[in-house]
Short mmCIF file of C-alpha atoms in Angstrom, two decimals:
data_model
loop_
_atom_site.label_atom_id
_atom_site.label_comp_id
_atom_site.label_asym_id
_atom_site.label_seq_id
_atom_site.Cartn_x
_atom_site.Cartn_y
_atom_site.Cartn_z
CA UNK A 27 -5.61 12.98 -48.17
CA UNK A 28 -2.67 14.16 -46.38
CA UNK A 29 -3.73 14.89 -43.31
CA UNK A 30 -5.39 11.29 -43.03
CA UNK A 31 -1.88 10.02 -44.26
CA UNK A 32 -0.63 12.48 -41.26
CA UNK A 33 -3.09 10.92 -38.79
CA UNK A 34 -2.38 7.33 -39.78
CA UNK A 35 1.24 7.84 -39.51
CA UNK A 36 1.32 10.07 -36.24
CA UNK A 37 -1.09 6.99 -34.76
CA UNK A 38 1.20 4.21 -35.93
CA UNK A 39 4.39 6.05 -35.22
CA UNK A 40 3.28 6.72 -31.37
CA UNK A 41 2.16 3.13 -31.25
CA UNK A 42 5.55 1.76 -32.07
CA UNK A 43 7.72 4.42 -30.35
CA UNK A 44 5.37 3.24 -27.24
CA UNK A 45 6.20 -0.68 -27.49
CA UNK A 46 10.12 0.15 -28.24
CA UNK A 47 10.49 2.22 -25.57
CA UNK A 48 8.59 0.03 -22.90
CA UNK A 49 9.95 -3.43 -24.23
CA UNK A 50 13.68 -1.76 -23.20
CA UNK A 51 12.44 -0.57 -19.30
CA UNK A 52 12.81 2.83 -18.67
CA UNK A 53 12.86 2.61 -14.29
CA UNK A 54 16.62 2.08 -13.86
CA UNK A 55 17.09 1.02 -10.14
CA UNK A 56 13.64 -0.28 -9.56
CA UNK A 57 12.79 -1.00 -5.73
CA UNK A 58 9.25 -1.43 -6.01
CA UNK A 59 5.69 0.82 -7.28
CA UNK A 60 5.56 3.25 -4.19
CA UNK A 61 2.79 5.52 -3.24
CA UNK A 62 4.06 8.68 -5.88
CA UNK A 63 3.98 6.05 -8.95
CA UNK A 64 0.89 4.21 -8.24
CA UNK A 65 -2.98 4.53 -8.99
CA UNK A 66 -3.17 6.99 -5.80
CA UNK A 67 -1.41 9.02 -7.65
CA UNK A 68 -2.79 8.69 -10.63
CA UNK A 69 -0.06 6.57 -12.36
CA UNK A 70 -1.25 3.17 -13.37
CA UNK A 71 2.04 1.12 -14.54
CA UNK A 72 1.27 -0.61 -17.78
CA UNK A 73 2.23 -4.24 -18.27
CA UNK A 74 4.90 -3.55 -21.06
CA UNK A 75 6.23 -1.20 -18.66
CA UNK A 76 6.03 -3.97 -15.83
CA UNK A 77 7.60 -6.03 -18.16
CA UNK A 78 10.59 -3.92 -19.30
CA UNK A 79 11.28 -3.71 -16.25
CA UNK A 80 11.93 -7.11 -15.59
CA UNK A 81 13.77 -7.59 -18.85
CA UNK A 82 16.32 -4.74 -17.91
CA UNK A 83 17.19 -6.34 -14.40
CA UNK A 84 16.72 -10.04 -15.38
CA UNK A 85 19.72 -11.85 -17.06
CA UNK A 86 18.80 -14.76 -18.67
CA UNK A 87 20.15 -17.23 -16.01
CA UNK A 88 18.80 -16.17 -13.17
CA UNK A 89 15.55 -17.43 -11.47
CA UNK A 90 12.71 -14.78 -11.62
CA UNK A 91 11.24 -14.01 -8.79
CA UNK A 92 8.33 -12.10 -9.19
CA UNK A 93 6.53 -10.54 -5.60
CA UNK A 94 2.83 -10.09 -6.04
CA UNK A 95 0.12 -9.38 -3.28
CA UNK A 96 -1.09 -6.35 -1.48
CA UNK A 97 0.59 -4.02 1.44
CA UNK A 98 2.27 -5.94 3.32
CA UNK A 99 4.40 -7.25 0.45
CA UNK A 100 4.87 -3.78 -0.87
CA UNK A 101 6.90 -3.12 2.35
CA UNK A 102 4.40 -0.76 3.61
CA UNK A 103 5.97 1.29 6.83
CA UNK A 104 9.95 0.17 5.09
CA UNK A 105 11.74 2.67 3.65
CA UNK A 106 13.97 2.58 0.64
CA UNK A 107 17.09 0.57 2.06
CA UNK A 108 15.04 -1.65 4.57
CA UNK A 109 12.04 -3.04 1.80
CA UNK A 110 11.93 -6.51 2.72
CA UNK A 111 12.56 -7.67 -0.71
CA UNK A 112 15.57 -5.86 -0.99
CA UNK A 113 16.71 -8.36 2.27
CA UNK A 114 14.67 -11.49 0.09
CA UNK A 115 17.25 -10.39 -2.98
CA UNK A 116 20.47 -10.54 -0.28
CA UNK A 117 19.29 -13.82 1.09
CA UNK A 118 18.55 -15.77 -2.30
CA UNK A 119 22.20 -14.00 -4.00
CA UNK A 120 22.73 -13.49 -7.66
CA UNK A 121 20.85 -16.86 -9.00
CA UNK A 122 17.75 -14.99 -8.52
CA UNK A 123 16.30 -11.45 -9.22
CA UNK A 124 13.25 -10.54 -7.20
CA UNK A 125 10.68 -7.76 -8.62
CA UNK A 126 8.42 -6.30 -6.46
CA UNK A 127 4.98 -5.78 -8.14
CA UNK A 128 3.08 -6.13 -4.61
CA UNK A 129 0.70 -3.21 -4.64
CA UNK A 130 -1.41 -1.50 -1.98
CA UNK A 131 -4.67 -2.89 -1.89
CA UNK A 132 -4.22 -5.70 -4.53
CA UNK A 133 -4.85 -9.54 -4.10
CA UNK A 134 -2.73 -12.22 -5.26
CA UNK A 135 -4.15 -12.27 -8.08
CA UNK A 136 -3.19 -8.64 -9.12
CA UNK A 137 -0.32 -6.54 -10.72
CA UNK A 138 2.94 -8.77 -10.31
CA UNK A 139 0.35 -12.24 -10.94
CA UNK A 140 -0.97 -11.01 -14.40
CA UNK A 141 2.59 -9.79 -15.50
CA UNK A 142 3.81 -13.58 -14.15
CA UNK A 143 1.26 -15.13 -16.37
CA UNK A 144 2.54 -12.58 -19.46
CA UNK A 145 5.79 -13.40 -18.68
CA UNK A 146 5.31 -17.22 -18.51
CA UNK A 147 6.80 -18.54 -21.86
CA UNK A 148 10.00 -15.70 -21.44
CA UNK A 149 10.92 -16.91 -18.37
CA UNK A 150 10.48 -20.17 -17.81
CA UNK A 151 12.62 -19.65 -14.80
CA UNK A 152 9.96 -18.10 -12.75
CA UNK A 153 8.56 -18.13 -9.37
CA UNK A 154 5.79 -16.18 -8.35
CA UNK A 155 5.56 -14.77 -5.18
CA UNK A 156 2.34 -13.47 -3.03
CA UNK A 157 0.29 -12.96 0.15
CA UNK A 158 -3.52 -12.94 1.39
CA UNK A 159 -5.10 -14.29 4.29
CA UNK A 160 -7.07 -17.04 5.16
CA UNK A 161 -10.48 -16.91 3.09
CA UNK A 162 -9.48 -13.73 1.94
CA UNK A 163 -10.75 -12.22 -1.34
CA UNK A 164 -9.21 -14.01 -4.63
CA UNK A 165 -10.77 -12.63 -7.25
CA UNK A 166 -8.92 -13.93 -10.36
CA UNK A 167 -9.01 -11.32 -12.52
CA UNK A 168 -8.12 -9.00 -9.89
CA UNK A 169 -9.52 -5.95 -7.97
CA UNK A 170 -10.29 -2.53 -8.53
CA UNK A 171 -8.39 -0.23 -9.30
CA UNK A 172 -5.68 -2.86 -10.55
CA UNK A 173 -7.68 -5.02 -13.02
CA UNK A 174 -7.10 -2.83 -15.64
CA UNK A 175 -3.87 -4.42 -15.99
CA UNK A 176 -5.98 -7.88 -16.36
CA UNK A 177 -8.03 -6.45 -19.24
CA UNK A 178 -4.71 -5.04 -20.88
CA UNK A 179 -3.42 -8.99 -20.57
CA UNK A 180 -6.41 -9.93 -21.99
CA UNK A 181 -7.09 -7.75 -24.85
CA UNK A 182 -3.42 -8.43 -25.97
CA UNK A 183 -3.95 -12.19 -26.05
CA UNK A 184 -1.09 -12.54 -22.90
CA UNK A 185 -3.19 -14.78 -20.56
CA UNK A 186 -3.68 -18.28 -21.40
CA UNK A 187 -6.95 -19.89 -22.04
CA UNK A 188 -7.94 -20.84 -18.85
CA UNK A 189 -11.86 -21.81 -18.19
CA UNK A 190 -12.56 -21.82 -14.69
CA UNK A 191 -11.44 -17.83 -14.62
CA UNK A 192 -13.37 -17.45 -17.88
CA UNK A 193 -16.43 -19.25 -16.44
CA UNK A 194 -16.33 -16.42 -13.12
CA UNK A 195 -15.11 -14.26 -15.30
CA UNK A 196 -18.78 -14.43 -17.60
CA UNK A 197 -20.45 -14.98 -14.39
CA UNK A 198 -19.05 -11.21 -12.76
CA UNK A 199 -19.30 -9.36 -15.96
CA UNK A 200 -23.22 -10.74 -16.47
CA UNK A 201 -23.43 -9.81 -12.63
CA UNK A 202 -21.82 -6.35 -11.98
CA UNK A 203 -20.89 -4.52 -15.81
CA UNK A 204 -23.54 -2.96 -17.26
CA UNK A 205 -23.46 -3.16 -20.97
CA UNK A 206 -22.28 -0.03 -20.99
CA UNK A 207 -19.10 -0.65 -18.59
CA UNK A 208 -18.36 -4.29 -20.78
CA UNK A 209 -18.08 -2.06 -24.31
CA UNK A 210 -16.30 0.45 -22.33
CA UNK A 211 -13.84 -1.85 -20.85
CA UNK A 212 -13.33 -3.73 -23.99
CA UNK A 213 -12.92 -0.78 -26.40
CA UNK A 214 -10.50 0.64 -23.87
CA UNK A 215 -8.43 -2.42 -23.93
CA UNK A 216 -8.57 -2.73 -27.35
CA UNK A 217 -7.74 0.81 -28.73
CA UNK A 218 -4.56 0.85 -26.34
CA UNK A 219 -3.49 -2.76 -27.97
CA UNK A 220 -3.53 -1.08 -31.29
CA UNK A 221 -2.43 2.81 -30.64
CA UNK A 222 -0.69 2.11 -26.95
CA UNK A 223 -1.37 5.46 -26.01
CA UNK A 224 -1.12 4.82 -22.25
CA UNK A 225 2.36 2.81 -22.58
CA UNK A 226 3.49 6.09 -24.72
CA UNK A 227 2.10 9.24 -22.10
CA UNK A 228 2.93 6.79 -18.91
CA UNK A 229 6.62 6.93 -20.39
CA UNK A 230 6.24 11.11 -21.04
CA UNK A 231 4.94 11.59 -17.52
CA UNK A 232 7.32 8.95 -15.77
CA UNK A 233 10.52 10.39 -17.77
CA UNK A 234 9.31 13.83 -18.94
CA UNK A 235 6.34 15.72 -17.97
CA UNK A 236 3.54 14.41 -16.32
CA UNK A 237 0.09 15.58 -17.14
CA UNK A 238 -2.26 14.27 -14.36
CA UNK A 239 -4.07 16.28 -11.53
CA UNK A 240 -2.72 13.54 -8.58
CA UNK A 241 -3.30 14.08 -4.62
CA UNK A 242 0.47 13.43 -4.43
CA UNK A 243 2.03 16.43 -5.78
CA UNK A 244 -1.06 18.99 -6.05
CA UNK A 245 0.63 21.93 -6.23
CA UNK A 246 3.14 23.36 -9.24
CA UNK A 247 6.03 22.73 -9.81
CA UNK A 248 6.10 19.41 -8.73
CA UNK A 249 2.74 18.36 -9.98
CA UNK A 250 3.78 18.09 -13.15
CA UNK A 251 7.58 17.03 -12.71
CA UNK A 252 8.19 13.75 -14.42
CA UNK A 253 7.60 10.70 -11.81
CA UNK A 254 11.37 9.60 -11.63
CA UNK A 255 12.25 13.11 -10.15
CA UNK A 256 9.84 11.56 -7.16
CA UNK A 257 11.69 9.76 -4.11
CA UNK A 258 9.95 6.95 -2.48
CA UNK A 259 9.34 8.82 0.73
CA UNK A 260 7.47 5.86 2.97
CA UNK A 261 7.60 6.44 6.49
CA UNK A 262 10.21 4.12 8.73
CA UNK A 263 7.74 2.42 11.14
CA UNK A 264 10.32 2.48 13.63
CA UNK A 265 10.48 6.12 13.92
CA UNK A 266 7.27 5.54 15.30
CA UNK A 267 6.09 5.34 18.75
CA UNK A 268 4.39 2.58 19.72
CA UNK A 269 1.08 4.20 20.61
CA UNK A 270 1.15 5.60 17.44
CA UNK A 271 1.79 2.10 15.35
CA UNK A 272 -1.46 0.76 17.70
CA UNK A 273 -3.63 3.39 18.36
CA UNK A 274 -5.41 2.76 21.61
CA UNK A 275 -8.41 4.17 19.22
CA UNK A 276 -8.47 1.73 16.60
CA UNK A 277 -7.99 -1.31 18.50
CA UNK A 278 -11.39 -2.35 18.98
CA UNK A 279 -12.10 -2.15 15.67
CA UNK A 280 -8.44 -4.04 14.57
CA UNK A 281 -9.65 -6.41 17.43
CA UNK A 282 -12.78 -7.22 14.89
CA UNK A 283 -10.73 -7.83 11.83
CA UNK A 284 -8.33 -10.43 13.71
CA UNK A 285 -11.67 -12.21 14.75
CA UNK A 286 -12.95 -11.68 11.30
CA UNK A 287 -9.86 -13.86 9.86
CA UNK A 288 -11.90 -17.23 10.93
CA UNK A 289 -15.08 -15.87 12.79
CA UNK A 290 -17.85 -15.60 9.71
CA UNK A 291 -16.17 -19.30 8.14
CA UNK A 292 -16.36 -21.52 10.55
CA UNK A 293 -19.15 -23.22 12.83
CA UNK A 294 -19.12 -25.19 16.46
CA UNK A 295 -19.97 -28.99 15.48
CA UNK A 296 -21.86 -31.20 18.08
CA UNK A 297 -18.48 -32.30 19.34
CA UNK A 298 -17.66 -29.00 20.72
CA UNK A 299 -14.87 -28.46 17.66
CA UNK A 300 -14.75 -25.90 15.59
CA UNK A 301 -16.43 -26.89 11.49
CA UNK A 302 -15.42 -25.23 8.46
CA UNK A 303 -19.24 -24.13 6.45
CA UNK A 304 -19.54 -26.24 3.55
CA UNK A 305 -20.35 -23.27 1.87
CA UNK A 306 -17.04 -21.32 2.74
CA UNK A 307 -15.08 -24.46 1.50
CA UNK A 308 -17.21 -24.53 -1.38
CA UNK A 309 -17.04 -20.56 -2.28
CA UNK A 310 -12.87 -20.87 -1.39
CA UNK A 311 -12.48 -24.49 -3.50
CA UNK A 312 -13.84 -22.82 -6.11
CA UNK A 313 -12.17 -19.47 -5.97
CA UNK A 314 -8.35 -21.14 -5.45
CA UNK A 315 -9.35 -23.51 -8.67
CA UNK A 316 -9.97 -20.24 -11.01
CA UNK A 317 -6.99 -18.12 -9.18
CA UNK A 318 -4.47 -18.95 -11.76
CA UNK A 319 -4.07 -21.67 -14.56
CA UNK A 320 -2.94 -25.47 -13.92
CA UNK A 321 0.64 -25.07 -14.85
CA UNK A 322 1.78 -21.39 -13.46
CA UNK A 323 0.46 -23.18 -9.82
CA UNK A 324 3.57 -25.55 -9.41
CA UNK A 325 5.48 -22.03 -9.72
CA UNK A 326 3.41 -19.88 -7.12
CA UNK A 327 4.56 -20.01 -3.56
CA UNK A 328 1.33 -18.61 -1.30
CA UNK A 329 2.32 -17.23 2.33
CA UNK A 330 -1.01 -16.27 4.42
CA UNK A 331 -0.04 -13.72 6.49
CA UNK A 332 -0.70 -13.53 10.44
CA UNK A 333 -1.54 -10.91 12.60
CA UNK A 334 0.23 -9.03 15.18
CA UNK A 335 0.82 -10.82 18.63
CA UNK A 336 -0.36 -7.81 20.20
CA UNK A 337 -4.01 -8.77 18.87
CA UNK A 338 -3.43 -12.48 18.85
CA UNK A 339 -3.03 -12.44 22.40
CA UNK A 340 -6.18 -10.76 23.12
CA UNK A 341 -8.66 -13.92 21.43
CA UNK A 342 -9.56 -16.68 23.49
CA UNK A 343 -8.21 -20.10 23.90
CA UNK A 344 -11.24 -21.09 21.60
CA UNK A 345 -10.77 -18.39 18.96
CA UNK A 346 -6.86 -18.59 18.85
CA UNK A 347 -8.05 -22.70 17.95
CA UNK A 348 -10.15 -21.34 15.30
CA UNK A 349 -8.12 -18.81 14.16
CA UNK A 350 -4.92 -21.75 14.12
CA UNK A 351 -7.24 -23.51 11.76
CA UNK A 352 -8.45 -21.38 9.24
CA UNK A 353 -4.32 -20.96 8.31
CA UNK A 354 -3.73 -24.48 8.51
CA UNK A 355 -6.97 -25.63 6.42
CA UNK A 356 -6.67 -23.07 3.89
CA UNK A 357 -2.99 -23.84 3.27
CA UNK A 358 -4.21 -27.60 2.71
CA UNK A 359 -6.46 -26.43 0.20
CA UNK A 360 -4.04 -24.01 -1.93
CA UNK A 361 -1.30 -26.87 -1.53
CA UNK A 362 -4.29 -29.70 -2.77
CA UNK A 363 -4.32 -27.68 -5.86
CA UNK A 364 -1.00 -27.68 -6.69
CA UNK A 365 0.47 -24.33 -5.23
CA UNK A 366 2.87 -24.29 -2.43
CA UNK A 367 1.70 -22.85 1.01
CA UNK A 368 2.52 -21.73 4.10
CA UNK A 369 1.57 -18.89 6.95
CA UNK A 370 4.26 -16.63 8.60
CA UNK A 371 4.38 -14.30 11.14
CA UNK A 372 2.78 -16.55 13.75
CA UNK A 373 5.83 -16.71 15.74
CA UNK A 374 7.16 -12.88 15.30
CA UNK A 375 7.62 -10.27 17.85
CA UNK A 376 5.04 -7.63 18.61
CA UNK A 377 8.00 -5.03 17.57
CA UNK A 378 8.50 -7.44 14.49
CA UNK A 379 4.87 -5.32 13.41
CA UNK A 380 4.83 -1.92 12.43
CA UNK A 381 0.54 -2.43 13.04
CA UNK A 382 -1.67 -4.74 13.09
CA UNK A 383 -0.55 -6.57 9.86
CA UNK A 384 2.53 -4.83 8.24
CA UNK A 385 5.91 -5.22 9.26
CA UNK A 386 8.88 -3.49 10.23
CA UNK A 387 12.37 -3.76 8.61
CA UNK A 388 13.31 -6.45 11.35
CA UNK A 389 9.81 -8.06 10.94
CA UNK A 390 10.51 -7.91 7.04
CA UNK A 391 14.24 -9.39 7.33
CA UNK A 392 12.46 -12.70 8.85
CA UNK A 393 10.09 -12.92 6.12
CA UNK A 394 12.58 -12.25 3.99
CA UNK A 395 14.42 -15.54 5.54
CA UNK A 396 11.40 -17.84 5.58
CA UNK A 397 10.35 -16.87 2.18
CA UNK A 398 13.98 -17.43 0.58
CA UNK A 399 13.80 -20.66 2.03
CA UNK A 400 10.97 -21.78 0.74
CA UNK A 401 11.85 -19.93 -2.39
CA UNK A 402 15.31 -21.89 -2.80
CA UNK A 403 13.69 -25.46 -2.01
CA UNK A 404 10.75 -24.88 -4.71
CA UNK A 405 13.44 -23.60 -7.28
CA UNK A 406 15.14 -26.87 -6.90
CA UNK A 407 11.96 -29.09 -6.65
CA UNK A 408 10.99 -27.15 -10.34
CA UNK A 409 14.45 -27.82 -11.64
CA UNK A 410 15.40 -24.24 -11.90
CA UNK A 411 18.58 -24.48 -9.06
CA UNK A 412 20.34 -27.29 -7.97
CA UNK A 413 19.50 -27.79 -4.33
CA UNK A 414 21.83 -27.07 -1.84
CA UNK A 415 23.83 -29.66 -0.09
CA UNK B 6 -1.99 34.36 -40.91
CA UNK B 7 -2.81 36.85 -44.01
CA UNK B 8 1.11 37.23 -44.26
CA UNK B 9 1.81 33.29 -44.74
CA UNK B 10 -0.93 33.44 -47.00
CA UNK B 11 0.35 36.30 -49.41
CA UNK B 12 3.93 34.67 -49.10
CA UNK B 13 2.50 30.81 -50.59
CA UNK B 14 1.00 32.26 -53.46
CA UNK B 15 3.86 33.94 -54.32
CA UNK B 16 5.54 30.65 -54.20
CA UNK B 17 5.48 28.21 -57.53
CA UNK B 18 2.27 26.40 -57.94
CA UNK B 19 4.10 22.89 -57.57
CA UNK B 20 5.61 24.38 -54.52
CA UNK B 21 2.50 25.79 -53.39
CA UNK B 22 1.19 21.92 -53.82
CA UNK B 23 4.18 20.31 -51.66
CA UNK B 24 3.61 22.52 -48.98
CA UNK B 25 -0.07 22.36 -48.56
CA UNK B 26 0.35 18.70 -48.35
CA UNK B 27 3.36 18.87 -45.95
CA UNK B 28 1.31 20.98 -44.05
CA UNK B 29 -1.56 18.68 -43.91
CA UNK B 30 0.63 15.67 -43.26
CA UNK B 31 2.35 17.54 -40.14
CA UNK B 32 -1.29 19.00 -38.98
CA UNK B 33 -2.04 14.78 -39.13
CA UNK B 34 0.84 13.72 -37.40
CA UNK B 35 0.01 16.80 -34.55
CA UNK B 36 -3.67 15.18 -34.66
CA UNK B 37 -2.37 12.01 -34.14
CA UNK B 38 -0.54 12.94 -30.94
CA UNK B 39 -3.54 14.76 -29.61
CA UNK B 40 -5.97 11.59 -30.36
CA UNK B 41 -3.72 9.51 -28.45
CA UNK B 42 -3.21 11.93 -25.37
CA UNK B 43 -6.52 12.17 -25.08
CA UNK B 44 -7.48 8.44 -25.31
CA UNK B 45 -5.04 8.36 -22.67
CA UNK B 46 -6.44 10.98 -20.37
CA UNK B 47 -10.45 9.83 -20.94
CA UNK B 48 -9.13 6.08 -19.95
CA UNK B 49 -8.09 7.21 -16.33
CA UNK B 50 -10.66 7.56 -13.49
CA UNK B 51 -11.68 11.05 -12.49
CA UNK B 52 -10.52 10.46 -8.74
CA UNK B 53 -7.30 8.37 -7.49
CA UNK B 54 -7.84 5.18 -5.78
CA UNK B 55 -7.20 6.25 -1.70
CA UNK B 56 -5.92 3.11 0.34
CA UNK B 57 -6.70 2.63 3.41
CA UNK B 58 -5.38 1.03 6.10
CA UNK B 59 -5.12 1.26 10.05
#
């Protein structure tokens, strides 16, 4: 009898120590999720975690600005002291506090998205904040290995009923769980919204002792020194040389992605012009429609991001017209549905690249201008800021 | 373990009673933590996610 009393105490006691300590933020001076504090290294940020962290740099009257997207928005190849977002925070000034939940790998539909739909009624004062390419992947409930964070939302009632990501949401889960992986998944989810075990052993290892076997920091002591004794040690890409940022090597196969950007979408009409498939705009329509719910899309500024110059310069007259389109009609379609859109980078230096699609700290200043701007004239279109004379 | 033993029954039987269930309740709360470490540990994927890019 007592040692059930024990057990049911010990479970609800970690379960609330867990939400009070997360709710408060516990990453003072928070730059962004590098390499040493992310799934490849075995530390998978929870969303009350992602969310404390907004509440303890957030005051209540500034604008939000929350960065989502993969790599490139990360400020892959920046070092602490030139991310890009640190020069985004400098150019918008105090009205607005950026938070950079870009991870490596993710979509815009990942990490910073899901905690921008959590955070929706909180701050109403938000702007989200994310990249892809043209006809990129948008999978709205996110990617491997950051959709956990989707289920967490889920599980915990945070997203809003939305029925174009439920309806591809049914039609993935029929399609690629086993029954198996859905009761999995959904017990998972659902144990940690009662007993929030991984909120209360991702504070432990981030502040205390961390537990997990990570390619990071194999070897003792550091594998098991809490996370915030870790310094985020990304590499400058200008202390690079530039053979080494574009590997004579790898440039034939670089050379393929560019082309892929447009090649597999788009067909020569009659006329000798260049046709977007029915069935890419169909597959695209339909994936921008379920990306994120109606009213969050008026707050989500998309920027498709451009290759290198280097590469660029290497397609032909007719591909660089192809290539030209696929930006301009997909940032047609995500602005038809309500987002606002644009492309950047098609205009930047080939030292303005640290490879063929992330940027260096100058590269990352100009994005850092464009996107402010754009920032600063939806803030005022939404209300949020008065616009600037 | 003999030695604890020979010490409680020494011990009052309504003391003997209050710390048997203290006991119990402390080997719960110790249970507790372990449950939860655990559900934490089998919820993470046996290798890290490698990115990569070039």
């Amino acid at each position: 009898m007592s040692f059930a009393a024990g057990l049911l105490l010990g479970l609800a006691l970690c379960s609330i120590t867990a939400r009070v300590l997360s709710s408060k933020g516990y990453h003072p001076d928070f730059s962004r999720f590098h390499q040493r504090i992310s799934p490849e290294a075995q530390y998978y940020p929870t969303l009350d975690e992602m969310r404390g962290i907004v509440r303890s740099a957030c005051r209540p009257d500034q604008t939000l600005v929350i960065v989502g997207g993969n790599s490139i928005f990360n400020g892959v190849g920046q070092p602490p002291g030139k991310v890009w977002t640190d020069a985004l925070q400098e150019e918008l000034g105090d009205g607005f506090k950026v938070v950079n939940f870009a991870f490596r790998g993710a979509l815009c539909t990942d990490g910073g998205a899901v905690v921008a739909e959590a955070l929706r009624k909180e701050y109403p004062h938000l702007i989200y904040v994310a990249n892809t390419s043209p006809f990129g992947s948008i999978a709205p409930f996110g990617t491997e290995p950051y959709r956990y964070l989707f289920w967490e939302a889920r599980a915990r009632g945070e997203l809003e009923d939305f029925p174009p990501r439920s309806e591809a949401l049914s039609t993935f889960s029929r399609q690629q769980l086993t029954i198996g992986e859905r009761f999995e998944i959904s017990a998972r989810a659902n144990l940690d919204r009662l007993f929030r075990f991984r909120d209360l052993w991702n504070y432990i290892g981030y502040t205390t002792l961390f537990t997990i076997p990570n390619p990071a920091t194999p070897h003792l002591p550091e594998a098991i020194w809490a996370r915030k004794r870790l310094p985020d040690i990304e590499p400058d890409f200008d202390s690079f040389p530039f053979e080494q940022r574009f590997r004579p090597e790898i440039r034939t196969a670089e050379m393929k992605i560019v082309r892929g950007f447009s090649w597999a979408y788009y067909s020569k009409g009659a006329d000798g012009a260049w046709h977007l498939k029915p069935k890419s705009l169909a597959d695209y329509t339909a994936a921008v429609e379920a990306a994120f719910p109606v009213d969050l899309r008026s707050r989500t500024l998309i920027m498709l991001s451009r290759n290198c110059r280097l590469y660029l310069d290497q397609l032909t007259a007719d591909e660089i017209a192809r290539d030209d389109l696929a930006y301009s009609d997909c940032a047609v379609l995500w602005r038809k549905h309500g987002y606002a859109c644009a492309e950047y980078g098609r205009d930047y230096a080939t030292t303005d690249f640290g490879d063929r699609t992330h940027l260096t700290a100058e590269g990352g200043i100009k994005l850092a201008t464009e996107v402010a701007g754009r920032i600063r004239s939806l803030s005022s279109k939404l209300g949020f800021t008065k616009a600037r004379p | 373990m003999k030695i604890l033993d020979d010490y409680l029954r020494q011990l009052p039987i309504a003391l003997q009673r209050i710390v048997g269930h203290v006991g119990s309740l402390f080997l719960g709360l110790v249970m507790a933590l372990l449950m939860s470490y655990v559900l934490y540990r089998i919820g993470l994927p046996s290798k890290p996610f490698i990115y990569v890019a070039f």
